Short mmCIF file of C-alpha atoms in Angstrom, two decimals:
data_model
loop_
_atom_site.label_atom_id
_atom_site.label_comp_id
_atom_site.label_asym_id
_atom_site.label_seq_id
_atom_site.Cartn_x
_atom_site.Cartn_y
_atom_site.Cartn_z
CA MET A 1 120.37 81.67 130.14
CA ILE A 2 122.01 80.17 133.24
CA GLN A 3 125.42 81.41 132.04
CA VAL A 4 124.01 84.91 131.49
CA LEU A 5 122.58 84.97 135.03
CA ARG A 6 125.93 83.79 136.40
CA ASN A 7 127.66 86.61 134.53
CA ILE A 8 125.24 89.13 136.03
CA ALA A 9 125.92 87.71 139.50
CA TRP A 10 129.69 87.91 139.04
CA HIS A 11 129.47 91.43 137.61
CA SER A 12 127.30 92.50 140.55
CA SER A 13 129.82 91.02 143.00
CA GLU A 14 132.52 93.26 141.55
CA LYS A 15 130.34 96.37 141.86
CA ILE A 16 129.35 95.51 145.44
CA LEU A 17 132.95 94.80 146.48
CA ARG A 18 134.12 98.05 144.88
CA MET A 19 131.35 99.92 146.69
CA ILE A 20 132.15 98.41 150.09
CA THR A 21 135.94 98.73 149.90
CA GLY A 22 135.71 102.22 148.40
CA PHE A 23 133.35 103.38 151.12
CA LEU A 24 135.10 101.89 154.15
CA VAL A 25 138.72 102.44 153.12
CA GLY A 26 137.86 105.83 151.62
CA LEU A 27 136.43 107.07 154.91
CA TRP A 28 139.42 105.73 156.85
CA LEU A 29 141.74 107.55 154.44
CA ALA A 30 139.70 110.74 154.86
CA ARG A 31 140.08 110.61 158.64
CA TYR A 32 143.78 109.76 158.40
CA LEU A 33 144.74 112.42 155.83
CA GLY A 34 142.54 115.27 157.07
CA PRO A 35 140.53 117.64 154.86
CA LYS A 36 143.44 119.39 153.13
CA GLN A 37 145.45 116.32 152.09
CA TYR A 38 142.32 114.30 151.33
CA GLY A 39 141.08 117.17 149.19
CA SER A 40 144.40 117.38 147.38
CA LEU A 41 144.27 113.67 146.54
CA ASN A 42 140.68 113.84 145.32
CA TYR A 43 141.42 116.94 143.24
CA VAL A 44 144.28 115.18 141.45
CA MET A 45 142.20 112.03 140.92
CA ALA A 46 139.31 114.08 139.53
CA TRP A 47 141.70 115.87 137.18
CA LEU A 48 143.15 112.61 135.85
CA GLY A 49 139.69 111.04 135.65
CA MET A 50 138.58 113.85 133.36
CA PHE A 51 141.33 112.98 130.86
CA ASN A 52 140.80 109.24 131.32
CA ALA A 53 137.60 109.64 129.31
CA ILE A 54 139.71 109.96 126.16
CA ALA A 55 142.19 107.18 127.04
CA TRP A 56 140.07 104.43 125.47
CA LEU A 57 139.24 106.56 122.38
CA GLY A 58 135.69 105.22 122.26
CA VAL A 59 136.86 101.65 121.60
CA GLY A 60 134.71 99.67 124.04
CA GLU A 61 131.55 97.66 123.42
CA THR A 62 132.21 97.71 119.66
CA VAL A 63 135.12 95.34 120.32
CA MET A 64 132.78 92.81 121.91
CA ARG A 65 130.24 93.25 119.10
CA ASP A 66 132.86 92.63 116.42
CA MET A 67 134.20 89.52 118.15
CA VAL A 68 130.72 88.04 118.54
CA ARG A 69 130.09 88.58 114.82
CA ASP A 70 133.46 87.24 113.62
CA ARG A 71 135.20 84.75 115.93
CA ALA A 72 137.87 83.96 113.35
CA ASP A 73 139.03 87.58 113.40
CA GLU A 74 139.54 87.95 117.17
CA GLY A 75 143.32 88.39 116.85
CA ARG A 76 142.98 91.37 114.51
CA ILE A 77 140.21 92.94 116.62
CA LEU A 78 142.08 92.57 119.93
CA GLY A 79 145.42 93.68 118.47
CA SER A 80 143.92 96.80 116.93
CA ALA A 81 141.99 97.64 120.11
CA PHE A 82 145.11 97.15 122.26
CA LEU A 83 147.25 99.56 120.24
CA ILE A 84 144.45 102.16 120.00
CA ARG A 85 143.93 102.08 123.76
CA LEU A 86 147.68 102.22 124.39
CA CYS A 87 148.03 105.31 122.18
CA GLY A 88 144.93 106.81 123.79
CA SER A 89 146.41 106.23 127.26
CA VAL A 90 149.67 107.97 126.32
CA LEU A 91 147.66 110.85 124.83
CA ALA A 92 145.47 111.12 127.94
CA VAL A 93 148.29 111.15 130.51
CA SER A 94 150.35 113.56 128.40
CA ALA A 95 147.39 115.93 128.11
CA ALA A 96 146.70 115.65 131.86
CA LEU A 97 150.30 116.51 132.79
CA ILE A 98 150.69 119.34 130.26
CA ALA A 99 147.33 120.89 131.14
CA ALA A 100 148.13 120.67 134.87
CA GLN A 101 151.30 122.66 134.30
CA TRP A 102 149.45 125.15 132.11
CA VAL A 103 146.56 125.95 134.49
CA GLY A 104 149.02 126.63 137.30
CA SER A 105 146.75 125.41 140.13
CA PHE A 106 148.91 122.35 140.96
CA ASP A 107 151.66 122.58 143.55
CA SER A 108 154.80 120.42 143.36
CA THR A 109 153.34 117.64 145.53
CA GLN A 110 150.21 117.43 143.41
CA MET A 111 152.29 117.21 140.23
CA VAL A 112 154.18 114.27 141.72
CA LEU A 113 150.89 112.62 142.72
CA LEU A 114 149.54 113.12 139.21
CA ALA A 115 152.67 111.70 137.57
CA ILE A 116 152.56 108.58 139.75
CA LEU A 117 148.84 108.00 139.16
CA CYS A 118 149.41 108.33 135.40
CA ILE A 119 151.55 105.17 135.50
CA GLY A 120 148.49 103.02 136.10
CA VAL A 121 146.40 104.41 133.21
CA PRO A 122 147.87 102.34 130.33
CA PHE A 123 147.53 99.11 132.32
CA ALA A 124 143.91 99.85 133.19
CA GLU A 125 142.95 100.82 129.63
CA THR A 126 144.84 98.30 127.48
CA SER A 127 143.37 95.37 129.43
CA GLY A 128 139.86 96.52 128.45
CA GLY A 129 139.97 94.41 125.28
CA VAL A 130 140.60 91.30 127.35
CA TRP A 131 137.52 92.09 129.46
CA MET A 132 135.49 92.39 126.26
CA TRP A 133 136.84 89.04 125.03
CA PHE A 134 135.62 87.27 128.16
CA ALA A 135 132.29 89.11 128.02
CA SER A 136 131.81 88.11 124.37
CA HIS A 137 132.18 84.47 125.45
CA THR A 138 129.72 85.04 128.36
CA ASN A 139 132.41 83.99 130.82
CA ILE A 140 133.48 86.95 132.94
CA ARG A 141 134.14 84.89 136.09
CA PRO A 142 137.96 84.73 135.63
CA VAL A 143 138.37 88.47 135.05
CA VAL A 144 136.00 89.39 137.88
CA ILE A 145 138.03 87.19 140.22
CA GLY A 146 141.17 88.96 139.03
CA LYS A 147 139.66 92.43 139.47
CA ASN A 148 138.24 91.55 142.89
CA LEU A 149 141.60 90.17 144.01
CA ALA A 150 143.34 93.35 142.84
CA MET A 151 140.78 95.48 144.72
CA ILE A 152 141.25 93.48 147.92
CA LEU A 153 145.05 93.67 147.71
CA GLY A 154 144.80 97.38 146.92
CA ALA A 155 142.53 97.96 149.91
CA LEU A 156 144.94 96.07 152.19
CA ALA A 157 147.84 98.13 150.85
CA LYS A 158 145.94 101.36 151.59
CA VAL A 159 145.31 100.14 155.12
CA GLY A 160 149.04 99.43 155.34
CA VAL A 161 149.78 103.02 154.31
CA ILE A 162 147.54 104.25 157.12
CA MET A 163 148.99 101.89 159.73
CA LEU A 164 152.57 102.81 158.79
CA GLY A 165 151.80 106.52 158.80
CA ALA A 166 153.00 106.97 155.22
CA GLY A 167 151.96 110.02 153.23
CA LEU A 168 150.26 110.98 149.99
CA ILE A 169 153.12 109.87 147.74
CA ALA A 170 153.00 106.33 149.12
CA LEU A 171 149.23 106.30 148.79
CA SER A 172 149.36 107.40 145.14
CA ALA A 173 151.90 104.65 144.47
CA VAL A 174 149.46 102.12 145.93
CA LEU A 175 146.65 103.44 143.71
CA ALA A 176 148.86 103.15 140.62
CA PHE A 177 150.01 99.68 141.68
CA GLU A 178 146.37 98.57 141.99
CA SER A 179 145.75 99.55 138.36
CA VAL A 180 148.92 97.74 137.24
CA LEU A 181 147.92 94.68 139.25
CA MET A 182 144.39 94.67 137.84
CA GLY A 183 145.67 94.88 134.27
CA GLY A 184 148.18 92.12 134.96
CA PHE A 185 145.52 89.83 136.40
CA LEU A 186 143.27 90.37 133.36
CA PHE A 187 146.06 89.58 130.91
CA GLY A 188 146.99 86.57 133.05
CA ALA A 189 143.41 85.27 133.02
CA TYR A 190 143.40 85.54 129.22
CA TYR A 191 146.66 83.57 128.99
CA LEU A 192 145.40 80.87 131.37
CA GLN A 193 142.41 80.34 129.07
CA GLY A 194 144.85 78.99 126.48
CA GLN A 195 144.95 82.22 124.46
CA ARG A 196 148.20 83.69 123.15
CA PHE A 197 149.11 87.33 122.62
CA SER A 198 151.24 86.33 119.61
CA ARG A 199 147.97 85.89 117.70
CA TRP A 200 147.13 89.58 118.08
CA ARG A 201 147.87 91.80 115.10
CA PHE A 202 147.28 95.45 114.33
CA ASP A 203 145.29 96.34 111.22
CA LEU A 204 145.26 100.01 110.22
CA ASP A 205 141.99 99.83 108.26
CA HIS A 206 140.17 98.10 111.11
CA ALA A 207 141.65 100.51 113.67
CA TRP A 208 140.49 103.50 111.62
CA LYS A 209 137.00 101.98 111.43
CA MET A 210 137.02 101.55 115.23
CA LEU A 211 138.05 105.17 115.73
CA ARG A 212 135.34 106.50 113.40
CA THR A 213 132.71 104.43 115.20
CA GLY A 214 134.02 105.50 118.61
CA LEU A 215 134.15 109.26 117.97
CA PRO A 216 130.54 110.00 119.07
CA ILE A 217 131.03 107.66 122.03
CA ILE A 218 134.17 109.41 123.23
CA LEU A 219 132.52 112.84 122.99
CA SER A 220 129.61 111.58 125.07
CA ALA A 221 131.99 109.93 127.57
CA LEU A 222 133.97 113.15 127.91
CA VAL A 223 130.83 115.13 128.74
CA VAL A 224 129.75 112.49 131.28
CA SER A 225 133.23 112.50 132.83
CA LEU A 226 133.23 116.29 133.14
CA ASN A 227 129.80 116.17 134.77
CA ALA A 228 131.08 113.72 137.37
CA ARG A 229 134.08 115.86 138.32
CA VAL A 230 133.28 119.50 137.61
CA ASP A 231 132.20 120.13 141.21
CA GLN A 232 135.48 118.96 142.76
CA LEU A 233 137.60 120.65 140.10
CA MET A 234 135.80 123.98 140.45
CA LEU A 235 136.08 123.78 144.24
CA GLY A 236 139.81 123.19 144.03
CA HIS A 237 140.29 125.96 141.49
CA LEU A 238 138.10 128.58 143.17
CA THR A 239 138.45 127.86 146.91
CA SER A 240 140.80 125.51 148.78
CA MET A 241 141.87 121.87 148.96
CA ALA A 242 140.32 121.67 152.43
CA ASP A 243 136.94 122.46 150.88
CA VAL A 244 137.51 119.72 148.30
CA GLY A 245 138.31 117.30 151.13
CA ILE A 246 135.19 118.20 153.12
CA TYR A 247 133.03 117.96 150.00
CA SER A 248 134.58 114.62 148.92
CA ALA A 249 134.08 113.14 152.38
CA ALA A 250 130.38 114.05 152.30
CA LEU A 251 130.06 112.43 148.87
CA ARG A 252 131.31 109.13 150.32
CA PHE A 253 128.05 108.91 152.27
CA SER A 254 125.87 110.32 149.48
CA GLU A 255 127.09 108.72 146.25
CA ILE A 256 127.34 105.18 147.63
CA TRP A 257 123.61 104.89 146.92
CA TRP A 258 124.06 105.78 143.26
CA VAL A 259 125.13 102.22 142.39
CA VAL A 260 121.61 100.98 143.16
CA PRO A 261 119.65 102.49 140.21
CA PRO A 262 121.79 100.99 137.39
CA MET A 263 121.71 97.54 139.00
CA LEU A 264 117.92 97.63 139.45
CA VAL A 265 117.20 99.07 136.01
CA GLN A 266 119.49 96.57 134.27
CA THR A 267 117.60 93.78 136.03
CA LEU A 268 114.22 95.14 134.90
CA ALA A 269 115.23 96.27 131.40
CA ALA A 270 115.24 92.90 129.66
CA ARG A 271 111.58 92.27 130.51
CA TYR A 272 109.97 95.68 130.94
CA ILE A 273 111.96 98.11 128.74
CA TYR A 274 113.79 96.47 125.83
CA PRO A 275 111.26 94.01 124.25
CA LYS A 276 110.17 95.35 120.84
CA ASP A 277 106.52 94.27 121.20
CA LEU A 278 105.71 96.41 124.27
CA GLY A 279 104.11 99.26 122.29
CA VAL A 280 102.19 101.70 124.50
CA GLN A 281 102.86 99.45 127.49
CA LEU A 282 106.47 100.69 127.50
CA GLN A 283 105.53 104.15 128.82
CA THR A 284 103.33 102.58 131.50
CA ASN A 285 106.23 100.35 132.55
CA ILE A 286 108.63 103.30 132.69
CA ALA A 287 106.13 105.36 134.72
CA ARG A 288 105.79 102.56 137.27
CA ILE A 289 109.55 102.06 137.47
CA VAL A 290 110.07 105.82 137.91
CA ALA A 291 107.48 105.88 140.69
CA GLY A 292 109.09 102.91 142.41
CA MET A 293 112.58 104.37 142.10
CA ALA A 294 111.41 107.71 143.50
CA MET A 295 109.90 106.03 146.56
CA LEU A 296 113.00 103.87 147.04
CA SER A 297 115.30 106.91 146.82
CA LEU A 298 113.58 108.51 149.80
CA LEU A 299 114.95 105.83 152.14
CA PRO A 300 118.63 106.94 152.09
CA CYS A 301 117.61 110.61 151.89
CA ILE A 302 115.48 110.46 155.03
CA LEU A 303 117.91 108.16 156.85
CA LEU A 304 120.97 110.37 156.30
CA SER A 305 118.98 113.55 156.93
CA VAL A 306 118.26 112.19 160.41
CA VAL A 307 121.59 110.59 161.36
CA GLY A 308 124.05 112.21 158.91
CA THR A 309 125.49 114.85 161.23
CA ASN A 310 126.14 112.44 164.09
CA LEU A 311 127.46 109.82 161.66
CA ILE A 312 130.03 112.19 160.15
CA ASP A 313 131.16 113.37 163.60
CA LEU A 314 131.51 109.75 164.74
CA VAL A 315 133.32 108.41 161.67
CA LEU A 316 135.41 111.39 160.53
CA GLY A 317 135.70 113.58 163.62
CA GLN A 318 135.33 117.31 164.21
CA GLN A 319 137.78 118.20 161.42
CA TYR A 320 135.04 117.33 158.91
CA GLN A 321 132.25 119.17 160.72
CA GLY A 322 131.38 121.15 157.58
CA ALA A 323 130.71 117.93 155.66
CA SER A 324 127.40 117.36 157.47
CA THR A 325 125.79 120.44 155.87
CA VAL A 326 127.08 119.37 152.45
CA LEU A 327 125.61 115.91 152.99
CA MET A 328 122.21 117.29 154.02
CA ILE A 329 122.04 119.05 150.64
CA HIS A 330 123.77 116.58 148.34
CA ILE A 331 121.94 113.45 149.51
CA TRP A 332 118.73 114.70 147.85
CA THR A 333 120.45 114.41 144.49
CA ALA A 334 119.81 110.68 144.92
CA VAL A 335 116.10 111.21 144.19
CA LEU A 336 116.97 112.68 140.79
CA VAL A 337 119.59 110.01 140.04
CA PHE A 338 117.10 107.23 140.86
CA ILE A 339 114.39 108.83 138.70
CA ASP A 340 116.72 109.46 135.77
CA ALA A 341 118.09 105.90 135.49
CA PRO A 342 114.96 104.30 133.95
CA VAL A 343 114.36 107.38 131.78
CA ASN A 344 117.82 107.02 130.23
CA GLN A 345 117.14 103.35 129.49
CA TYR A 346 113.84 104.38 127.91
CA LEU A 347 115.69 106.76 125.57
CA VAL A 348 118.12 103.98 124.62
CA ALA A 349 115.23 101.55 124.01
CA THR A 350 113.58 104.07 121.67
CA ASN A 351 116.87 104.79 119.79
CA ARG A 352 117.20 108.37 121.07
CA GLN A 353 120.85 108.38 122.09
CA ALA A 354 121.26 111.88 120.64
CA GLN A 355 118.84 113.20 123.26
CA LEU A 356 120.93 111.55 125.96
CA ILE A 357 123.88 113.62 124.76
CA VAL A 358 121.71 116.76 124.80
CA LYS A 359 120.80 116.03 128.43
CA SER A 360 124.45 115.51 129.37
CA VAL A 361 125.56 118.74 127.68
CA VAL A 362 122.78 120.75 129.35
CA LEU A 363 123.72 119.25 132.72
CA LEU A 364 127.39 120.12 132.18
CA LEU A 365 126.61 123.73 131.25
CA LEU A 366 124.36 124.10 134.30
CA ASN A 367 126.91 122.48 136.62
CA PHE A 368 129.68 124.75 135.37
CA SER A 369 127.59 127.94 135.47
CA LEU A 370 126.17 127.28 138.93
CA ALA A 371 129.61 126.37 140.28
CA LEU A 372 131.00 129.68 139.02
CA LEU A 373 128.12 131.48 140.70
CA LEU A 374 127.90 129.63 144.01
CA VAL A 375 131.31 128.14 144.87
CA PRO A 376 133.25 131.41 145.43
CA ALA A 377 130.61 132.62 147.90
CA TYR A 378 129.54 129.40 149.62
CA GLY A 379 132.40 126.93 149.10
CA ALA A 380 131.57 123.24 149.46
CA GLN A 381 127.93 123.99 150.32
CA GLY A 382 127.65 126.05 147.13
CA ALA A 383 128.98 123.12 145.09
CA ALA A 384 126.34 120.84 146.61
CA ILE A 385 123.55 123.36 145.95
CA GLY A 386 124.79 123.76 142.37
CA ILE A 387 124.83 120.02 141.66
CA LEU A 388 121.36 119.52 143.16
CA THR A 389 119.91 122.47 141.21
CA ALA A 390 121.53 121.41 137.93
CA GLN A 391 120.24 117.85 138.30
CA ALA A 392 116.73 119.08 139.13
CA LEU A 393 116.60 121.40 136.13
CA THR A 394 117.94 118.73 133.76
CA VAL A 395 115.86 115.81 135.01
CA LEU A 396 112.58 117.60 135.77
CA ALA A 397 112.46 120.91 133.87
CA LEU A 398 114.21 120.02 130.60
CA PRO A 399 111.52 117.49 129.53
CA LEU A 400 108.91 120.25 129.89
CA LEU A 401 110.92 122.89 128.00
CA TYR A 402 112.54 120.72 125.29
CA SER A 403 109.85 119.32 122.98
CA PRO A 404 111.68 116.09 121.89
CA LEU A 405 111.61 115.05 125.58
CA ARG A 406 108.00 116.05 126.21
CA ASP A 407 106.91 112.38 126.42
CA ILE A 408 109.16 112.02 129.47
CA PHE A 409 107.28 114.81 131.21
CA ARG A 410 104.04 112.89 130.52
CA ILE A 411 105.69 109.80 132.00
CA TYR A 412 106.45 111.79 135.16
CA LEU A 413 102.80 112.84 135.43
CA ARG A 414 101.72 109.23 135.05
CA ALA A 415 104.28 108.17 137.66
CA VAL A 416 102.58 110.46 140.18
CA THR A 417 99.31 108.57 139.66
CA GLU A 418 101.09 105.20 139.80
CA ALA A 419 102.83 105.91 143.11
CA PRO A 420 99.77 105.29 145.36
CA TYR A 421 99.05 102.04 143.49
CA LEU A 422 102.62 100.84 144.04
CA ALA A 423 102.54 101.86 147.70
CA LYS A 424 99.30 99.90 148.26
CA SER A 425 100.71 96.86 146.44
CA LEU A 426 103.86 96.97 148.57
CA ALA A 427 101.83 97.34 151.78
CA ARG A 428 99.63 94.39 150.76
CA PHE A 429 102.68 92.25 149.99
CA LEU A 430 104.33 93.08 153.31
CA ALA A 431 101.12 92.42 155.22
CA GLN A 432 100.72 89.01 153.60
CA HIS A 433 104.39 88.14 154.10
CA LEU A 434 104.46 89.23 157.74
CA GLY A 435 101.10 87.54 158.32
CA ARG A 436 102.53 84.17 157.27
CA ARG A 437 105.38 84.56 159.71
#
């Protein structure tokens, strides 16, 4: 149990470091590059990220599961996973480059940026099996140290690009180098544990089994990836790179809060969501968690609604003046993201993964349709309105309209009644705590 808690702590440290470095360095880059160049970079990264969803070909957690079940067969499992992910990476970057040429919305600089960023994809993906090996042995400390070190060096290199006044090409090279470095550190950590790559071997039958198992996973991952990037891609395709830059800068302030729900829900899940003997108590637990997450989500929403405009002017300058309006709209998506996190875990706990895919597909269709409707007329603000509306319809309205999710709507109703109880309990706790001091 102690080792598991240590793993959680190390994993959290990686997420927190990624959040902090991404936020601070990302904002500095936004100010340095300006809306047009920053938008161009984010558009290319969103494009590549969309194809990255197929790079691992659905071969992820199943690798860890197979190694836990058969330690003697680790060499065959890792060798097969490595070659699958390598082939998937080549397929993904080839598709990204060919499709970019075909759509015709990439200029020559963006094609160079995309080609450079593609270099890092195989290194990032093929090292995934090594991560799973460490996780299967409940010892992720070495790989987290390696990933954190790569992130720190990458952040310092980005700062160097800014200080030297280098351009987008140099910055894309740094981003690719960070992926190469991270993959190298993971492979190095595996070697330092006394493991040898010569023991890996590819097995066609096992690889085919992995691919069959991973097919539903990759389809789901592709939908999720499209949902995460459709706003930026539609903005770049329908308006301008400056709009993408303004929108992406606003998201730096808004989406930083989105790391909180998964961390909190993962902490609560083992005791309040996943135990098999919860019975009817499970829905009560989910309702209370939903109520608590909704109240918690109001903190960043209210805070940034009050100080967001001045904060953007202070940090990014007048060139990003339009980002404040985008932020005022987009920040309220946090309420829906916070509410949805425990609901998704509830669906997993009740073996309803198919309904998770239905939700993702509905969200994608709404995001795409609303972007087509709103982005040409309202630009970055239209993209923010579209995302907020799509999330609201999927999270709140779909459970009422789609009968297999009707129990979630009842959970929402119960959460409304639980909210005052939670607020009183929190007030009582704070009063007692402050009273002691």
